[in-house]
PDB file of C-alpha atoms in Angstrom:
ATOM      1  CA  MET A 611     137.711 111.189 126.394  1.00  0.00           C
ATOM      2  CA  THR A 612     137.557 108.178 124.130  1.00  0.00           C
ATOM      3  CA  THR A 613     140.390 105.672 124.452  1.00  0.00           C
ATOM      4  CA  THR A 614     142.112 105.206 121.098  1.00  0.00           C
ATOM      5  CA  GLN A 615     144.641 102.682 119.858  1.00  0.00           C
ATOM      6  CA  ALA A 616     147.314 105.386 120.146  1.00  0.00           C
ATOM      7  CA  HIS A 617     146.460 105.804 123.853  1.00  0.00           C
ATOM      8  CA  LYS A 618     146.820 102.041 124.381  1.00  0.00           C
ATOM      9  CA  ASP A 619     150.094 102.057 122.449  1.00  0.00           C
ATOM     10  CA  TRP A 620     151.388 104.886 124.655  1.00  0.00           C
ATOM     11  CA  VAL A 621     150.588 102.958 127.846  1.00  0.00           C
ATOM     12  CA  SER A 622     152.248  99.852 126.416  1.00  0.00           C
ATOM     13  CA  PHE A 623     155.312 101.912 125.479  1.00  0.00           C
ATOM     14  CA  LEU A 624     155.477 103.366 129.011  1.00  0.00           C
ATOM     15  CA  ARG A 625     155.177  99.921 130.601  1.00  0.00           C
ATOM     16  CA  HIS A 626     158.105  98.700 128.521  1.00  0.00           C
ATOM     17  CA  GLN A 627     160.280 101.815 129.046  1.00  0.00           C
ATOM     18  CA  ILE A 628     159.652 102.461 132.727  1.00  0.00           C
ATOM     19  CA  GLY A 629     158.724  99.142 134.275  1.00  0.00           C
ATOM     20  CA  GLY A 630     157.592  98.814 137.874  1.00  0.00           C
ATOM     21  CA  GLU A 631     154.083  98.357 139.211  1.00  0.00           C
ATOM     22  CA  PHE A 632     151.753 100.457 137.086  1.00  0.00           C
ATOM     23  CA  ALA A 633     148.156 101.674 136.987  1.00  0.00           C
ATOM     24  CA  VAL A 634     146.086 103.963 134.797  1.00  0.00           C
ATOM     25  CA  THR A 635     143.632 106.084 136.768  1.00  0.00           C
ATOM     26  CA  LYS A 636     141.089 108.638 135.565  1.00  0.00           C
ATOM     27  CA  TYR A 637     141.496 112.066 137.188  1.00  0.00           C
ATOM     28  CA  ASP A 638     138.609 114.560 137.122  1.00  0.00           C
ATOM     29  CA  ASP A 639     138.780 118.332 137.403  1.00  0.00           C
ATOM     30  CA  ASP A 640     137.034 120.010 140.351  1.00  0.00           C
ATOM     31  CA  GLU A 641     133.833 120.551 138.364  1.00  0.00           C
ATOM     32  CA  ARG A 642     133.880 116.965 137.061  1.00  0.00           C
ATOM     33  CA  THR A 643     133.492 118.259 133.505  1.00  0.00           C
ATOM     34  CA  THR A 644     136.898 117.176 132.227  1.00  0.00           C
ATOM     35  CA  SER A 645     138.965 114.081 132.921  1.00  0.00           C
ATOM     36  CA  ILE A 646     142.361 112.722 131.938  1.00  0.00           C
ATOM     37  CA  PRO A 647     143.793 109.222 132.392  1.00  0.00           C
ATOM     38  CA  ILE A 648     147.105 109.255 134.259  1.00  0.00           C
ATOM     39  CA  TYR A 649     149.597 106.417 133.986  1.00  0.00           C
ATOM     40  CA  SER A 650     151.548 105.859 137.194  1.00  0.00           C
ATOM     41  CA  SER A 651     154.377 103.510 137.999  1.00  0.00           C
ATOM     42  CA  GLN A 652     156.093 102.817 141.278  1.00  0.00           C
ATOM     43  CA  THR A 653     159.731 102.080 140.612  1.00  0.00           C
ATOM     44  CA  GLU A 654     162.719 101.540 142.859  1.00  0.00           C
ATOM     45  CA  GLY A 655     163.653 105.171 142.246  1.00  0.00           C
ATOM     46  CA  GLY A 656     160.267 106.699 143.094  1.00  0.00           C
ATOM     47  CA  LEU A 657     157.148 107.627 141.169  1.00  0.00           C
ATOM     48  CA  VAL A 658     156.686 108.148 137.441  1.00  0.00           C
ATOM     49  CA  GLY A 659     153.469 109.543 135.979  1.00  0.00           C
ATOM     50  CA  ALA A 660     152.304 110.349 132.459  1.00  0.00           C
ATOM     51  CA  THR A 661     149.220 111.812 130.874  1.00  0.00           C
ATOM     52  CA  VAL A 662     147.317 109.590 128.459  1.00  0.00           C
ATOM     53  CA  GLY A 663     145.405 111.530 125.832  1.00  0.00           C
ATOM     54  CA  LEU A 664     147.001 114.965 125.602  1.00  0.00           C
ATOM     55  CA  MET A 665     148.291 113.714 122.260  1.00  0.00           C
ATOM     56  CA  ASP A 666     144.797 114.402 120.909  1.00  0.00           C
ATOM     57  CA  LEU A 667     145.479 118.160 121.160  1.00  0.00           C
ATOM     58  CA  ASP A 668     147.745 119.917 118.695  1.00  0.00           C
ATOM     59  CA  GLN A 669     150.345 122.030 120.535  1.00  0.00           C
ATOM     60  CA  SER A 670     151.726 123.675 117.393  1.00  0.00           C
ATOM     61  CA  ARG A 671     151.417 127.394 116.815  1.00  0.00           C
ATOM     62  CA  ASN A 672     151.752 126.746 113.064  1.00  0.00           C
ATOM     63  CA  PRO A 673     148.537 125.412 111.477  1.00  0.00           C
ATOM     64  CA  ALA A 674     150.582 123.639 108.778  1.00  0.00           C
ATOM     65  CA  VAL A 675     152.425 121.480 111.347  1.00  0.00           C
ATOM     66  CA  GLN A 676     150.968 119.264 114.048  1.00  0.00           C
ATOM     67  CA  ILE A 677     152.850 118.720 117.294  1.00  0.00           C
ATOM     68  CA  ARG A 678     151.480 116.144 119.726  1.00  0.00           C
ATOM     69  CA  THR A 679     152.767 115.603 123.252  1.00  0.00           C
ATOM     70  CA  GLU A 680     152.214 113.831 126.541  1.00  0.00           C
ATOM     71  CA  ILE A 681     153.517 115.138 129.875  1.00  0.00           C
ATOM     72  CA  LEU A 682     155.523 113.035 132.325  1.00  0.00           C
ATOM     73  CA  ILE A 683     156.719 113.506 135.876  1.00  0.00           C
ATOM     74  CA  ASP A 684     159.554 111.597 137.509  1.00  0.00           C
ATOM     75  CA  THR A 685     160.294 112.100 141.169  1.00  0.00           C
ATOM     76  CA  ARG A 686     162.465 110.409 143.745  1.00  0.00           C
ATOM     77  CA  MET A 687     159.655 110.639 146.278  1.00  0.00           C
ATOM     78  CA  ASP A 688     156.611 108.431 146.612  1.00  0.00           C
ATOM     79  CA  ASP A 689     153.917 111.086 146.869  1.00  0.00           C
ATOM     80  CA  ALA A 690     150.616 110.911 144.977  1.00  0.00           C
ATOM     81  CA  ARG A 691     150.398 114.716 144.989  1.00  0.00           C
ATOM     82  CA  GLY A 692     152.714 114.560 142.001  1.00  0.00           C
ATOM     83  CA  LEU A 693     149.987 112.766 140.034  1.00  0.00           C
ATOM     84  CA  ASN A 694     147.448 115.410 141.081  1.00  0.00           C
ATOM     85  CA  LEU A 695     149.889 118.070 139.896  1.00  0.00           C
ATOM     86  CA  LEU A 696     150.218 116.233 136.586  1.00  0.00           C
ATOM     87  CA  SER A 697     146.442 116.126 136.109  1.00  0.00           C
ATOM     88  CA  THR A 698     146.203 119.860 136.871  1.00  0.00           C
ATOM     89  CA  ILE A 699     148.854 120.581 134.240  1.00  0.00           C
ATOM     90  CA  ALA A 700     146.768 118.552 131.782  1.00  0.00           C
ATOM     91  CA  PHE A 701     143.582 120.456 132.685  1.00  0.00           C
ATOM     92  CA  TYR A 702     145.301 123.815 132.008  1.00  0.00           C
ATOM     93  CA  ILE A 703     146.358 122.487 128.606  1.00  0.00           C
ATOM     94  CA  ILE A 704     142.935 120.986 127.800  1.00  0.00           C
ATOM     95  CA  LYS A 705     140.576 123.596 129.234  1.00  0.00           C
ATOM     96  CA  SER A 706     142.575 126.828 129.048  1.00  0.00           C
ATOM     97  CA  GLN A 707     144.541 125.995 125.896  1.00  0.00           C
ATOM     98  CA  TRP A 708     147.889 126.572 127.589  1.00  0.00           C
ATOM     99  CA  ARG A 709     150.661 125.643 125.161  1.00  0.00           C
ATOM    100  CA  VAL A 710     153.582 123.544 126.255  1.00  0.00           C
ATOM    101  CA  SER A 711     156.954 123.068 124.584  1.00  0.00           C
ATOM    102  CA  PRO A 712     160.576 122.623 125.681  1.00  0.00           C
ATOM    103  CA  GLY A 713     161.607 125.607 127.796  1.00  0.00           C
ATOM    104  CA  THR A 714     158.044 126.575 128.768  1.00  0.00           C
ATOM    105  CA  VAL A 715     157.361 127.473 132.417  1.00  0.00           C
ATOM    106  CA  PHE A 716     153.948 127.198 134.098  1.00  0.00           C
ATOM    107  CA  GLU A 717     154.183 129.650 136.991  1.00  0.00           C
ATOM    108  CA  GLU A 718     153.050 128.903 140.566  1.00  0.00           C
ATOM    109  CA  ILE A 719     151.471 125.551 139.693  1.00  0.00           C
ATOM    110  CA  GLY A 720     153.877 123.499 141.841  1.00  0.00           C
ATOM    111  CA  GLY A 721     153.006 125.478 144.946  1.00  0.00           C
ATOM    112  CA  MET A 722     149.356 124.455 144.572  1.00  0.00           C
ATOM    113  CA  TYR A 723     150.211 120.910 145.698  1.00  0.00           C
ATOM    114  CA  PHE A 724     153.411 121.456 147.618  1.00  0.00           C
ATOM    115  CA  PRO A 725     152.804 124.546 149.802  1.00  0.00           C
ATOM    116  CA  GLY A 726     155.968 126.102 151.132  1.00  0.00           C
ATOM    117  CA  THR A 727     158.200 124.535 148.492  1.00  0.00           C
ATOM    118  CA  PRO A 728     160.807 126.791 146.921  1.00  0.00           C
ATOM    119  CA  LEU A 729     160.152 124.897 143.648  1.00  0.00           C
ATOM    120  CA  ARG A 730     156.834 126.632 142.886  1.00  0.00           C
ATOM    121  CA  HIS A 731     156.959 126.612 139.090  1.00  0.00           C
ATOM    122  CA  ILE A 732     157.002 123.830 136.485  1.00  0.00           C
ATOM    123  CA  TYR A 733     159.533 123.711 133.669  1.00  0.00           C
ATOM    124  CA  PHE A 734     159.118 121.462 130.620  1.00  0.00           C
ATOM    125  CA  THR A 735     161.894 119.754 128.697  1.00  0.00           C
ATOM    126  CA  ALA A 736     162.513 116.587 126.701  1.00  0.00           C
ATOM    127  CA  PRO A 737     162.805 113.483 128.897  1.00  0.00           C
ATOM    128  CA  TYR A 738     166.436 112.483 129.317  1.00  0.00           C
ATOM    129  CA  GLN A 739     166.054 109.500 131.663  1.00  0.00           C
ATOM    130  CA  TRP A 740     164.937 106.955 129.067  1.00  0.00           C
ATOM    131  CA  ASP A 741     166.334 106.186 125.613  1.00  0.00           C
ATOM    132  CA  GLY A 742     163.899 106.709 122.765  1.00  0.00           C
ATOM    133  CA  MET A 743     161.547 108.970 124.710  1.00  0.00           C
ATOM    134  CA  SER A 744     162.140 112.292 122.929  1.00  0.00           C
ATOM    135  CA  LYS A 745     160.112 111.165 119.893  1.00  0.00           C
ATOM    136  CA  VAL A 746     157.667 108.270 120.121  1.00  0.00           C
ATOM    137  CA  VAL A 747     156.017 106.820 117.033  1.00  0.00           C
ATOM    138  CA  LEU A 748     152.687 105.180 117.839  1.00  0.00           C
ATOM    139  CA  SER A 749     150.136 103.386 115.673  1.00  0.00           C
ATOM    140  CA  ASP A 750     148.696 106.489 114.043  1.00  0.00           C
ATOM    141  CA  ARG A 751     150.707 109.450 115.305  1.00  0.00           C
ATOM    142  CA  THR A 752     154.049 110.688 116.522  1.00  0.00           C
ATOM    143  CA  ILE A 753     154.328 112.370 119.912  1.00  0.00           C
ATOM    144  CA  PHE A 754     157.063 114.412 121.527  1.00  0.00           C
ATOM    145  CA  PRO A 755     156.805 113.765 125.282  1.00  0.00           C
ATOM    146  CA  LEU A 756     157.913 116.391 127.772  1.00  0.00           C
ATOM    147  CA  ILE A 757     158.914 115.991 131.395  1.00  0.00           C
ATOM    148  CA  ALA A 758     157.619 118.451 133.996  1.00  0.00           C
ATOM    149  CA  ILE A 759     160.298 119.557 136.468  1.00  0.00           C
ATOM    150  CA  PRO A 760     159.597 121.725 139.528  1.00  0.00           C
ATOM    151  CA  ILE A 761     161.811 124.826 139.601  1.00  0.00           C
ATOM    152  CA  SER A 762     162.378 127.887 141.764  1.00  0.00           C
ATOM    153  CA  THR A 763     161.563 131.482 140.861  1.00  0.00           C
ATOM    154  CA  ALA A 764     165.264 132.205 140.208  1.00  0.00           C
ATOM    155  CA  GLU A 765     165.446 129.151 137.926  1.00  0.00           C
ATOM    156  CA  ALA A 766     162.247 130.278 136.145  1.00  0.00           C
ATOM    157  CA  ASN A 767     163.768 133.721 135.588  1.00  0.00           C
ATOM    158  CA  LEU A 768     166.887 132.139 134.110  1.00  0.00           C
ATOM    159  CA  ALA A 769     164.799 129.791 131.927  1.00  0.00           C
ATOM    160  CA  SER A 770     162.805 132.719 130.526  1.00  0.00           C
ATOM    161  CA  GLN A 771     165.950 134.330 129.106  1.00  0.00           C
ATOM    162  CA  ASP A 772     166.719 131.673 126.485  1.00  0.00           C
ATOM    163  CA  ALA A 773     164.033 128.964 126.546  1.00  0.00           C
ATOM    164  CA  GLY A 774     165.853 127.111 129.307  1.00  0.00           C
ATOM    165  CA  ASN A 775     169.203 126.550 127.614  1.00  0.00           C
ATOM    166  CA  ALA A 776     171.240 128.308 130.322  1.00  0.00           C
ATOM    167  CA  LEU A 777     169.252 126.623 133.077  1.00  0.00           C
ATOM    168  CA  GLU A 778     169.802 123.155 131.644  1.00  0.00           C
ATOM    169  CA  SER A 779     173.510 123.923 131.099  1.00  0.00           C
ATOM    170  CA  LEU A 780     173.762 124.990 134.748  1.00  0.00           C
ATOM    171  CA  TRP A 781     172.048 121.779 135.856  1.00  0.00           C
ATOM    172  CA  ASP A 782     174.442 119.710 133.747  1.00  0.00           C
ATOM    173  CA  ALA A 783     177.544 121.559 134.971  1.00  0.00           C
ATOM    174  CA  ASN A 784     176.515 121.220 138.623  1.00  0.00           C
ATOM    175  CA  ARG A 785     175.039 117.716 138.267  1.00  0.00           C
ATOM    176  CA  VAL A 786     171.741 118.868 139.759  1.00  0.00           C
ATOM    177  CA  ASP A 787     169.328 116.030 140.503  1.00  0.00           C
ATOM    178  CA  VAL A 788     166.137 117.589 139.130  1.00  0.00           C
ATOM    179  CA  LEU A 789     164.223 114.424 140.060  1.00  0.00           C
ATOM    180  CA  ASP A 790     164.685 115.395 143.713  1.00  0.00           C
ATOM    181  CA  TRP A 791     161.626 117.555 144.277  1.00  0.00           C
ATOM    182  CA  ASN A 792     163.009 118.560 147.688  1.00  0.00           C
ATOM    183  CA  ARG A 793     166.234 119.966 146.258  1.00  0.00           C
ATOM    184  CA  LYS A 794     167.452 123.526 146.722  1.00  0.00           C
ATOM    185  CA  SER A 795     167.383 125.995 143.867  1.00  0.00           C
ATOM    186  CA  SER A 796     170.420 125.772 141.604  1.00  0.00           C
ATOM    187  CA  VAL A 797     170.423 129.553 141.045  1.00  0.00           C
TER     188      VAL A 797
END
Protein backbone atom coordinates (compact mmCIF):
# COMPACT_ATOMS: atom_id res chain seq x y z
CA MET A 1 0.00 0.00 0.00
CA THR A 2 1.41 3.34 -1.02
CA THR A 3 1.25 6.11 1.57
CA THR A 4 -0.65 9.10 0.19
CA GLN A 5 -1.07 12.65 1.42
CA ALA A 6 -4.60 11.72 2.54
CA HIS A 7 -3.15 8.93 4.72
CA LYS A 8 -0.72 11.41 6.32
CA ASP A 9 -3.56 13.90 6.81
CA TRP A 10 -5.64 11.20 8.52
CA VAL A 11 -2.82 10.37 10.96
CA SER A 12 -2.33 14.07 11.68
CA PHE A 13 -6.07 14.47 12.27
CA LEU A 14 -6.05 11.48 14.67
CA ARG A 15 -3.06 12.85 16.59
CA HIS A 16 -4.89 16.14 17.08
CA GLN A 17 -8.27 14.58 17.98
CA ILE A 18 -7.14 11.75 20.22
CA GLY A 19 -3.82 12.79 21.70
CA GLY A 20 -1.72 10.47 23.83
CA GLU A 21 1.39 8.53 22.85
CA PHE A 22 0.91 7.30 19.30
CA ALA A 23 2.52 4.98 16.75
CA VAL A 24 1.72 3.76 13.26
CA THR A 25 2.59 0.11 12.73
CA LYS A 26 2.24 -2.06 9.63
CA TYR A 27 0.19 -5.22 10.21
CA ASP A 28 0.47 -8.15 7.78
CA ASP A 29 -2.07 -10.88 7.12
CA ASP A 30 -1.08 -14.49 7.87
CA GLU A 31 0.11 -15.08 4.30
CA ARG A 32 2.06 -11.80 4.28
CA THR A 33 0.37 -10.83 1.02
CA THR A 34 -1.62 -7.89 2.37
CA SER A 35 -0.75 -5.25 4.94
CA ILE A 36 -2.46 -2.30 6.59
CA PRO A 37 -0.96 0.50 8.70
CA ILE A 38 -2.66 0.80 12.09
CA TYR A 39 -2.55 4.00 14.11
CA SER A 40 -2.51 3.37 17.86
CA SER A 41 -2.62 5.75 20.77
CA GLN A 42 -2.31 5.07 24.46
CA THR A 43 -4.49 7.51 26.33
CA GLU A 44 -5.47 7.86 29.97
CA GLY A 45 -8.71 6.06 29.12
CA GLY A 46 -7.16 3.07 27.33
CA LEU A 47 -6.26 2.21 23.76
CA VAL A 48 -7.44 3.80 20.53
CA GLY A 49 -6.64 2.30 17.13
CA ALA A 50 -7.48 3.27 13.56
CA THR A 51 -6.84 1.85 10.13
CA VAL A 52 -4.82 3.99 7.74
CA GLY A 53 -5.63 3.34 4.10
CA LEU A 54 -9.07 1.74 3.99
CA MET A 55 -10.15 5.09 2.56
CA ASP A 56 -8.65 3.90 -0.74
CA LEU A 57 -11.54 1.42 -1.11
CA ASP A 58 -15.01 2.57 -2.08
CA GLN A 59 -17.61 1.13 0.32
CA SER A 60 -20.62 2.37 -1.65
CA ARG A 61 -23.06 -0.03 -3.24
CA ASN A 62 -24.02 2.72 -5.71
CA PRO A 63 -21.44 3.21 -8.50
CA ALA A 64 -22.48 6.87 -8.85
CA VAL A 65 -21.50 7.68 -5.24
CA GLN A 66 -18.20 7.06 -3.49
CA ILE A 67 -18.11 6.37 0.23
CA ARG A 68 -14.71 6.19 1.92
CA THR A 69 -14.14 5.09 5.50
CA GLU A 70 -11.56 4.20 8.12
CA ILE A 71 -12.29 1.92 11.09
CA LEU A 72 -11.49 2.83 14.69
CA ILE A 73 -11.52 0.96 17.97
CA ASP A 74 -11.67 2.56 21.41
CA THR A 75 -11.37 0.41 24.49
CA ARG A 76 -10.92 1.03 28.18
CA MET A 77 -8.38 -1.77 28.35
CA ASP A 78 -4.74 -1.71 27.35
CA ASP A 79 -4.60 -4.85 25.24
CA ALA A 80 -2.83 -5.04 21.88
CA ARG A 81 -5.20 -7.80 20.77
CA GLY A 82 -7.60 -4.99 19.93
CA LEU A 83 -5.16 -3.76 17.28
CA ASN A 84 -4.87 -7.29 15.86
CA LEU A 85 -8.67 -7.43 15.73
CA LEU A 86 -8.69 -4.10 13.90
CA SER A 87 -6.21 -5.35 11.31
CA THR A 88 -8.29 -8.51 10.77
CA ILE A 89 -11.39 -6.37 10.18
CA ALA A 90 -9.38 -4.42 7.60
CA PHE A 91 -8.20 -7.62 5.87
CA TYR A 92 -11.82 -8.86 5.52
CA ILE A 93 -12.71 -5.52 3.92
CA ILE A 94 -9.63 -5.46 1.65
CA LYS A 95 -9.32 -9.11 0.64
CA SER A 96 -12.89 -10.42 0.86
CA GLN A 97 -14.64 -7.19 -0.13
CA TRP A 98 -16.78 -7.15 3.01
CA ARG A 99 -18.79 -3.93 3.08
CA VAL A 100 -19.04 -1.85 6.20
CA SER A 101 -21.53 0.87 7.08
CA PRO A 102 -23.36 2.08 10.20
CA GLY A 103 -25.39 -0.79 11.64
CA THR A 104 -23.31 -3.53 9.99
CA VAL A 105 -22.32 -6.55 12.11
CA PHE A 106 -19.29 -8.77 11.41
CA GLU A 107 -20.19 -12.05 13.10
CA GLU A 108 -17.81 -14.07 15.32
CA ILE A 109 -14.78 -11.88 14.59
CA GLY A 110 -14.39 -10.67 18.19
CA GLY A 111 -14.15 -14.21 19.50
CA MET A 112 -11.10 -14.82 17.29
CA TYR A 113 -8.98 -12.62 19.58
CA PHE A 114 -10.92 -12.76 22.81
CA PRO A 115 -11.89 -16.43 23.30
CA GLY A 116 -14.66 -16.95 25.80
CA THR A 117 -15.95 -13.39 25.54
CA PRO A 118 -19.71 -12.96 25.33
CA LEU A 119 -19.02 -10.03 22.95
CA ARG A 120 -18.15 -12.21 19.94
CA HIS A 121 -19.40 -9.96 17.14
CA ILE A 122 -18.39 -6.49 15.92
CA TYR A 123 -20.90 -3.72 15.34
CA PHE A 124 -20.07 -0.57 13.37
CA THR A 125 -21.41 2.91 14.02
CA ALA A 126 -20.34 6.54 13.70
CA PRO A 127 -17.80 7.57 16.35
CA TYR A 128 -19.47 9.56 19.10
CA GLN A 129 -16.50 10.14 21.42
CA TRP A 130 -14.85 12.94 19.45
CA ASP A 131 -16.36 16.06 17.87
CA GLY A 132 -15.93 16.30 14.12
CA MET A 133 -15.24 12.61 13.60
CA SER A 134 -18.40 11.56 11.74
CA LYS A 135 -17.21 13.23 8.52
CA VAL A 136 -13.56 14.09 7.98
CA VAL A 137 -12.43 16.19 5.03
CA LEU A 138 -8.83 15.46 4.07
CA SER A 139 -6.57 16.89 1.36
CA ASP A 140 -8.16 15.04 -1.54
CA ARG A 141 -11.11 13.10 -0.15
CA THR A 142 -13.82 12.94 2.45
CA ILE A 143 -14.08 9.93 4.75
CA PHE A 144 -16.80 8.73 7.08
CA PRO A 145 -15.03 6.91 9.94
CA LEU A 146 -16.76 4.11 11.81
CA ILE A 147 -16.05 2.73 15.25
CA ALA A 148 -16.00 -1.04 15.80
CA ILE A 149 -17.79 -2.10 18.99
CA PRO A 150 -17.81 -5.67 20.33
CA ILE A 151 -21.35 -6.95 20.90
CA SER A 152 -23.10 -10.10 22.09
CA THR A 153 -25.22 -12.44 19.98
CA ALA A 154 -28.42 -11.00 21.52
CA GLU A 155 -27.22 -7.48 20.69
CA ALA A 156 -26.35 -8.59 17.13
CA ASN A 157 -29.84 -10.04 16.73
CA LEU A 158 -31.37 -6.76 17.89
CA ALA A 159 -29.06 -4.75 15.60
CA SER A 160 -30.09 -6.83 12.58
CA GLN A 161 -33.74 -5.81 12.97
CA ASP A 162 -33.30 -2.12 12.14
CA ALA A 163 -29.66 -1.39 11.28
CA GLY A 164 -28.81 -0.92 14.94
CA ASN A 165 -31.23 1.87 15.82
CA ALA A 166 -32.95 -0.06 18.63
CA LEU A 167 -29.62 -1.31 19.96
CA GLU A 168 -28.13 2.18 20.11
CA SER A 169 -31.33 3.52 21.72
CA LEU A 170 -31.08 0.78 24.35
CA TRP A 171 -27.44 1.67 25.00
CA ASP A 172 -28.34 5.34 25.38
CA ALA A 173 -31.30 4.66 27.68
CA ASN A 174 -29.25 2.36 29.92
CA ARG A 175 -26.02 4.39 29.67
CA VAL A 176 -24.09 1.33 28.53
CA ASP A 177 -20.33 1.87 28.38
CA VAL A 178 -19.62 0.22 25.02
CA LEU A 179 -15.93 1.09 25.40
CA ASP A 180 -15.76 -1.50 28.19
CA TRP A 181 -14.94 -4.63 26.22
CA ASN A 182 -15.49 -6.71 29.37
CA ARG A 183 -19.06 -5.51 29.86
CA LYS A 184 -22.11 -7.75 30.01
CA SER A 185 -24.59 -7.87 27.17
CA SER A 186 -27.21 -5.12 27.34
CA VAL A 187 -29.90 -7.45 25.93
